Amino acid sequence: MTFSTSQKGFSFVGWLLVLALVAFATSTAFKLVPHYLDYMTMKKIIEAADNNQALDITTVNDFYGYVGKNMQVNNIRDIDLDKALKVTVENNAFKAHLNYEQREPWFQNIDLVMKFDKQLSVGKP
């Protein structure tokens, strides 16, 4: 039987390992989360084109202009709109294909790669 006097809890090395693991996870999260927030904002911008009837979006160029302006408003600068978004008109609706890749340096020569691929159908007013 062990007594409470012999139980000490985490050692100094144990606490250092826990601290290193928390720092590793936090560093990774700080690099990934902004890209996912930009992606979710891009999806909301595209979906909002369907909800706002006051907008006069009738052509593909109007759609690109609307998305580009909203990217500026939302401070999204890491995404090249011409490469990331392809818009076509099918069955009286805009078909938007958001497809891009983001790379974030992680440690030395290791990068975190995030691929985003979403197809959205937006009604044409």
Coordinates of N, CA and C in Angstrom, one line a residue:
M1 N 0.8 -1.2 0.0 CA 0.0 0.0 0.0 C 0.9 1.2 0.0
T2 N 0.5 2.2 -0.8 CA 1.3 3.5 -0.9 C 0.6 4.5 -0.1
F3 N 1.4 5.3 0.6 CA 0.9 6.4 1.4 C 1.0 7.7 0.6
S4 N 0.2 8.7 1.1 CA 0.2 9.9 0.4 C 1.5 10.7 0.4
T5 N 2.4 10.3 1.3 CA 3.6 11.0 1.4 C 4.6 10.6 0.2
S6 N 4.3 9.5 -0.4 CA 5.2 9.0 -1.5 C 4.6 9.4 -2.8
Q7 N 3.4 10.0 -2.9 CA 2.8 10.4 -4.1 C 3.1 11.9 -4.3
K8 N 3.7 12.2 -5.4 CA 4.1 13.6 -5.6 C 3.4 14.3 -6.8
G9 N 2.8 13.6 -7.7 CA 2.2 14.2 -8.9 C 3.2 14.3 -10.0
F10 N 3.0 15.2 -10.9 CA 3.9 15.4 -12.1 C 5.3 15.9 -11.7
S11 N 6.3 15.3 -12.3 CA 7.6 15.8 -12.1 C 7.9 17.1 -13.0
F12 N 9.0 17.7 -12.8 CA 9.3 18.8 -13.6 C 9.4 18.5 -15.1
V13 N 10.0 17.4 -15.4 CA 10.1 16.9 -16.8 C 8.6 16.6 -17.3
G14 N 7.8 16.1 -16.5 CA 6.4 15.8 -17.0 C 5.7 17.1 -17.3
W15 N 5.9 18.2 -16.5 CA 5.3 19.5 -16.7 C 5.8 20.1 -18.0
L16 N 7.1 19.9 -18.2 CA 7.7 20.5 -19.4 C 7.2 19.8 -20.7
L17 N 7.0 18.5 -20.6 CA 6.4 17.7 -21.7 C 4.9 18.2 -22.0
V18 N 4.2 18.4 -21.0 CA 2.8 18.9 -21.1 C 2.8 20.3 -21.7
L19 N 3.7 21.2 -21.2 CA 3.8 22.5 -21.7 C 4.2 22.5 -23.2
A20 N 5.2 21.7 -23.6 CA 5.6 21.6 -25.0 C 4.5 21.1 -25.9
L21 N 3.7 20.1 -25.4 CA 2.5 19.6 -26.2 C 1.5 20.7 -26.4
V22 N 1.2 21.5 -25.3 CA 0.2 22.5 -25.4 C 0.7 23.6 -26.4
A23 N 2.0 24.0 -26.3 CA 2.6 25.0 -27.2 C 2.5 24.5 -28.6
F24 N 2.8 23.3 -28.9 CA 2.8 22.7 -30.2 C 1.3 22.8 -30.8
A25 N 0.4 22.4 -30.0 CA -1.0 22.4 -30.4 C -1.5 23.8 -30.7
T26 N -1.1 24.7 -29.8 CA -1.5 26.1 -29.9 C -0.9 26.8 -31.2
S27 N 0.4 26.5 -31.4 CA 1.0 27.0 -32.6 C 0.4 26.5 -33.9
T28 N 0.1 25.3 -33.9 CA -0.6 24.7 -35.1 C -2.0 25.3 -35.3
A29 N -2.7 25.5 -34.2 CA -4.1 26.1 -34.3 C -4.0 27.5 -34.8
F30 N -3.0 28.3 -34.3 CA -2.9 29.7 -34.7 C -2.5 29.8 -36.2
K31 N -1.9 28.8 -36.8 CA -1.6 28.8 -38.2 C -2.8 28.3 -39.1
L32 N -3.6 27.4 -38.6 CA -4.7 26.8 -39.3 C -6.0 27.6 -39.3
V33 N -6.4 28.1 -38.1 CA -7.7 28.7 -37.9 C -7.9 29.9 -38.8
P34 N -7.0 30.8 -39.1 CA -7.3 32.0 -40.0 C -7.7 31.5 -41.4
H35 N -7.1 30.5 -41.9 CA -7.4 30.0 -43.2 C -8.8 29.4 -43.3
Y36 N -9.2 28.7 -42.3 CA -10.5 28.1 -42.2 C -11.6 29.2 -42.0
L37 N -11.3 30.3 -41.3 CA -12.2 31.4 -41.2 C -12.3 32.1 -42.5
D38 N -11.3 32.3 -43.2 CA -11.4 32.9 -44.6 C -12.2 32.1 -45.5
Y39 N -12.1 30.7 -45.4 CA -12.9 29.8 -46.3 C -14.3 29.9 -45.9
M40 N -14.7 29.9 -44.6 CA -16.1 30.1 -44.2 C -16.6 31.4 -44.7
T41 N -15.8 32.5 -44.6 CA -16.3 33.8 -45.0 C -16.5 33.8 -46.5
M42 N -15.7 33.2 -47.3 CA -15.9 33.1 -48.7 C -17.2 32.4 -49.1
K43 N -17.4 31.3 -48.4 CA -18.7 30.6 -48.6 C -19.9 31.5 -48.3
K44 N -19.8 32.2 -47.2 CA -20.9 33.1 -46.8 C -21.1 34.2 -47.8
I45 N -20.0 34.7 -48.4 CA -20.1 35.8 -49.4 C -20.8 35.3 -50.6
I46 N -20.5 34.1 -51.1 CA -21.1 33.5 -52.3 C -22.5 33.2 -52.0
E47 N -22.9 32.6 -50.9 CA -24.2 32.3 -50.5 C -25.1 33.6 -50.4
A48 N -24.5 34.6 -49.9 CA -25.2 35.9 -49.7 C -25.7 36.5 -51.0
A49 N -25.0 36.2 -52.1 CA -25.4 36.8 -53.4 C -26.8 36.3 -53.7
D50 N -27.2 35.1 -53.3 CA -28.6 34.6 -53.5 C -29.6 35.3 -52.6
N51 N -29.2 35.6 -51.4 CA -30.2 36.1 -50.4 C -30.5 37.6 -50.6
N52 N -29.6 38.3 -51.1 CA -29.8 39.8 -51.2 C -30.4 40.1 -52.6
Q53 N -31.7 40.3 -52.7 CA -32.3 40.6 -53.9 C -32.1 42.1 -54.4
A54 N -31.6 42.9 -53.5 CA -31.3 44.3 -53.9 C -30.1 44.4 -54.8
L55 N -29.3 43.4 -54.8 CA -28.1 43.4 -55.7 C -28.5 43.2 -57.1
D56 N -27.8 43.8 -58.0 CA -28.1 43.6 -59.4 C -27.0 42.8 -60.1
I57 N -27.0 41.5 -59.7 CA -26.0 40.5 -60.2 C -26.6 39.7 -61.3
T58 N -26.3 40.1 -62.6 CA -26.9 39.4 -63.7 C -25.9 38.6 -64.6
T59 N -24.7 39.0 -64.5 CA -23.6 38.4 -65.3 C -22.5 37.8 -64.4
V60 N -21.7 37.0 -65.0 CA -20.6 36.4 -64.3 C -19.6 37.5 -63.8
N61 N -19.4 38.5 -64.6 CA -18.5 39.6 -64.2 C -19.1 40.3 -63.0
D62 N -20.4 40.5 -62.9 CA -21.0 41.1 -61.8 C -20.8 40.3 -60.5
F63 N -20.9 39.0 -60.7 CA -20.7 38.0 -59.6 C -19.3 38.1 -59.0
Y64 N -18.3 38.1 -60.0 CA -16.9 38.3 -59.5 C -16.7 39.6 -58.9
G65 N -17.3 40.7 -59.4 CA -17.1 42.0 -58.8 C -17.7 42.0 -57.4
Y66 N -18.9 41.4 -57.2 CA -19.5 41.4 -55.9 C -18.6 40.6 -54.9
V67 N -18.1 39.4 -55.3 CA -17.3 38.7 -54.4 C -16.0 39.4 -54.1
G68 N -15.4 40.0 -55.1 CA -14.1 40.8 -54.9 C -14.3 41.9 -53.9
K69 N -15.4 42.7 -54.0 CA -15.7 43.8 -53.1 C -15.8 43.3 -51.7
N70 N -16.6 42.2 -51.5 CA -16.8 41.6 -50.2 C -15.5 41.0 -49.6
M71 N -14.6 40.6 -50.4 CA -13.3 40.1 -49.9 C -12.5 41.3 -49.4
Q72 N -12.6 42.4 -50.0 CA -11.9 43.6 -49.5 C -12.5 44.0 -48.2
V73 N -13.9 44.0 -48.1 CA -14.5 44.4 -46.9 C -14.2 43.5 -45.7
N74 N -14.0 42.2 -46.0 CA -13.7 41.2 -45.0 C -12.2 41.0 -44.8
N75 N -11.4 41.8 -45.5 CA -10.0 41.7 -45.3 C -9.4 40.3 -45.7
I76 N -9.9 39.8 -46.7 CA -9.3 38.5 -47.2 C -8.4 38.8 -48.3
R77 N -7.1 38.7 -48.0 CA -6.0 39.0 -49.0 C -5.2 37.9 -49.5
D78 N -5.3 36.7 -48.8 CA -4.4 35.6 -49.2 C -5.0 34.7 -50.3
I79 N -6.2 35.0 -50.8 CA -6.8 34.2 -51.8 C -6.9 35.0 -53.1
D80 N -6.3 34.4 -54.2 CA -6.4 35.0 -55.5 C -7.8 34.6 -56.1
L81 N -8.7 35.5 -56.2 CA -10.0 35.3 -56.7 C -10.1 34.6 -58.1
D82 N -9.2 35.1 -59.0 CA -9.3 34.5 -60.3 C -8.9 33.1 -60.4
K83 N -8.0 32.7 -59.5 CA -7.6 31.2 -59.5 C -8.5 30.4 -58.6
A84 N -9.1 31.0 -57.6 CA -9.8 30.2 -56.6 C -11.3 30.0 -57.0
L85 N -11.9 30.9 -57.7 CA -13.3 30.8 -58.0 C -13.6 30.7 -59.5
K86 N -14.3 29.7 -59.9 CA -14.8 29.6 -61.2 C -16.3 29.7 -61.2
V87 N -16.9 30.6 -62.0 CA -18.3 30.8 -62.0 C -18.8 30.6 -63.4
T88 N -19.9 29.8 -63.5 CA -20.6 29.6 -64.8 C -22.1 29.7 -64.6
V89 N -22.8 29.9 -65.7 CA -24.3 30.0 -65.6 C -24.9 28.8 -66.2
E90 N -25.7 28.1 -65.4 CA -26.4 26.9 -65.8 C -27.8 26.9 -65.3
N91 N -28.8 26.6 -66.1 CA -30.2 26.5 -65.7 C -30.6 27.8 -65.0
N92 N -30.3 29.0 -65.5 CA -30.7 30.2 -64.9 C -30.2 30.4 -63.4
A93 N -29.0 29.8 -63.1 CA -28.4 29.9 -61.8 C -26.9 30.0 -62.0
F94 N -26.2 30.7 -61.1 CA -24.7 30.7 -61.0 C -24.2 29.4 -60.4
K95 N -23.3 28.8 -61.0 CA -22.6 27.6 -60.4 C -21.2 28.1 -60.0
A96 N -21.0 28.2 -58.7 CA -19.7 28.7 -58.2 C -18.9 27.6 -57.7
H97 N -17.7 27.4 -58.2 CA -16.8 26.3 -57.7 C -15.6 27.0 -57.1
L98 N -15.6 26.9 -55.7 CA -14.5 27.5 -54.9 C -13.5 26.4 -54.7
N99 N -12.3 26.5 -55.3 CA -11.3 25.5 -55.2 C -9.9 26.1 -55.1
Y100 N -9.3 26.0 -53.9 CA -7.9 26.5 -53.8 C -7.2 25.8 -52.7
E101 N -5.9 26.1 -52.6 CA -5.0 25.4 -51.6 C -4.3 26.5 -50.9
Q102 N -4.1 26.3 -49.6 CA -3.3 27.3 -48.8 C -2.2 26.5 -48.2
R103 N -1.0 27.1 -48.2 CA 0.2 26.5 -47.5 C 0.6 27.4 -46.4
E104 N 1.0 26.9 -45.3 CA 1.4 27.6 -44.2 C 2.7 27.0 -43.7
P105 N 3.9 27.7 -43.6 CA 5.1 27.1 -43.1 C 4.9 26.7 -41.6
W106 N 5.4 25.5 -41.3 CA 5.2 25.0 -40.0 C 6.5 24.9 -39.2
F107 N 7.3 23.9 -39.5 CA 8.6 23.8 -38.9 C 9.7 23.6 -40.0
Q108 N 10.6 24.4 -40.1 CA 11.7 24.3 -41.1 C 11.2 24.0 -42.5
N109 N 11.3 22.8 -43.0 CA 10.9 22.5 -44.4 C 9.6 21.8 -44.4
I110 N 8.8 21.8 -43.4 CA 7.5 21.1 -43.3 C 6.4 22.2 -43.4
D111 N 5.5 22.0 -44.3 CA 4.4 22.9 -44.5 C 3.0 22.3 -44.1
L112 N 2.1 23.1 -43.6 CA 0.7 22.6 -43.4 C 0.0 23.0 -44.7
V113 N -0.7 22.0 -45.3 CA -1.4 22.2 -46.6 C -2.9 22.0 -46.3
M114 N -3.7 23.0 -46.7 CA -5.1 23.0 -46.5 C -5.7 23.1 -47.9
K115 N -6.6 22.2 -48.3 CA -7.3 22.2 -49.6 C -8.7 22.5 -49.3
F116 N -9.2 23.4 -50.1 CA -10.6 23.8 -49.9 C -11.3 23.6 -51.3
D117 N -12.4 22.9 -51.3 CA -13.1 22.6 -52.5 C -14.6 22.5 -52.2
K118 N -15.4 23.5 -52.8 CA -16.8 23.6 -52.5 C -17.5 24.1 -53.8
Q119 N -18.6 23.4 -54.1 CA -19.4 23.8 -55.3 C -20.7 24.4 -54.7
L120 N -21.1 25.6 -55.1 CA -22.3 26.2 -54.7 C -23.1 26.6 -55.8
S121 N -24.4 26.5 -55.6 CA -25.4 27.0 -56.7 C -26.1 28.2 -56.1
V122 N -26.0 29.3 -56.8 CA -26.6 30.6 -56.4 C -27.6 31.0 -57.5
G123 N -28.9 31.2 -57.0 CA -29.9 31.6 -57.9 C -29.6 32.9 -58.6
K124 N -29.9 33.0 -59.9 CA -29.7 34.2 -60.6 C -31.0 35.1 -60.5
P125 N -30.8 36.3 -60.1 CA -32.0 37.1 -59.9 C -32.7 37.4 -61.3

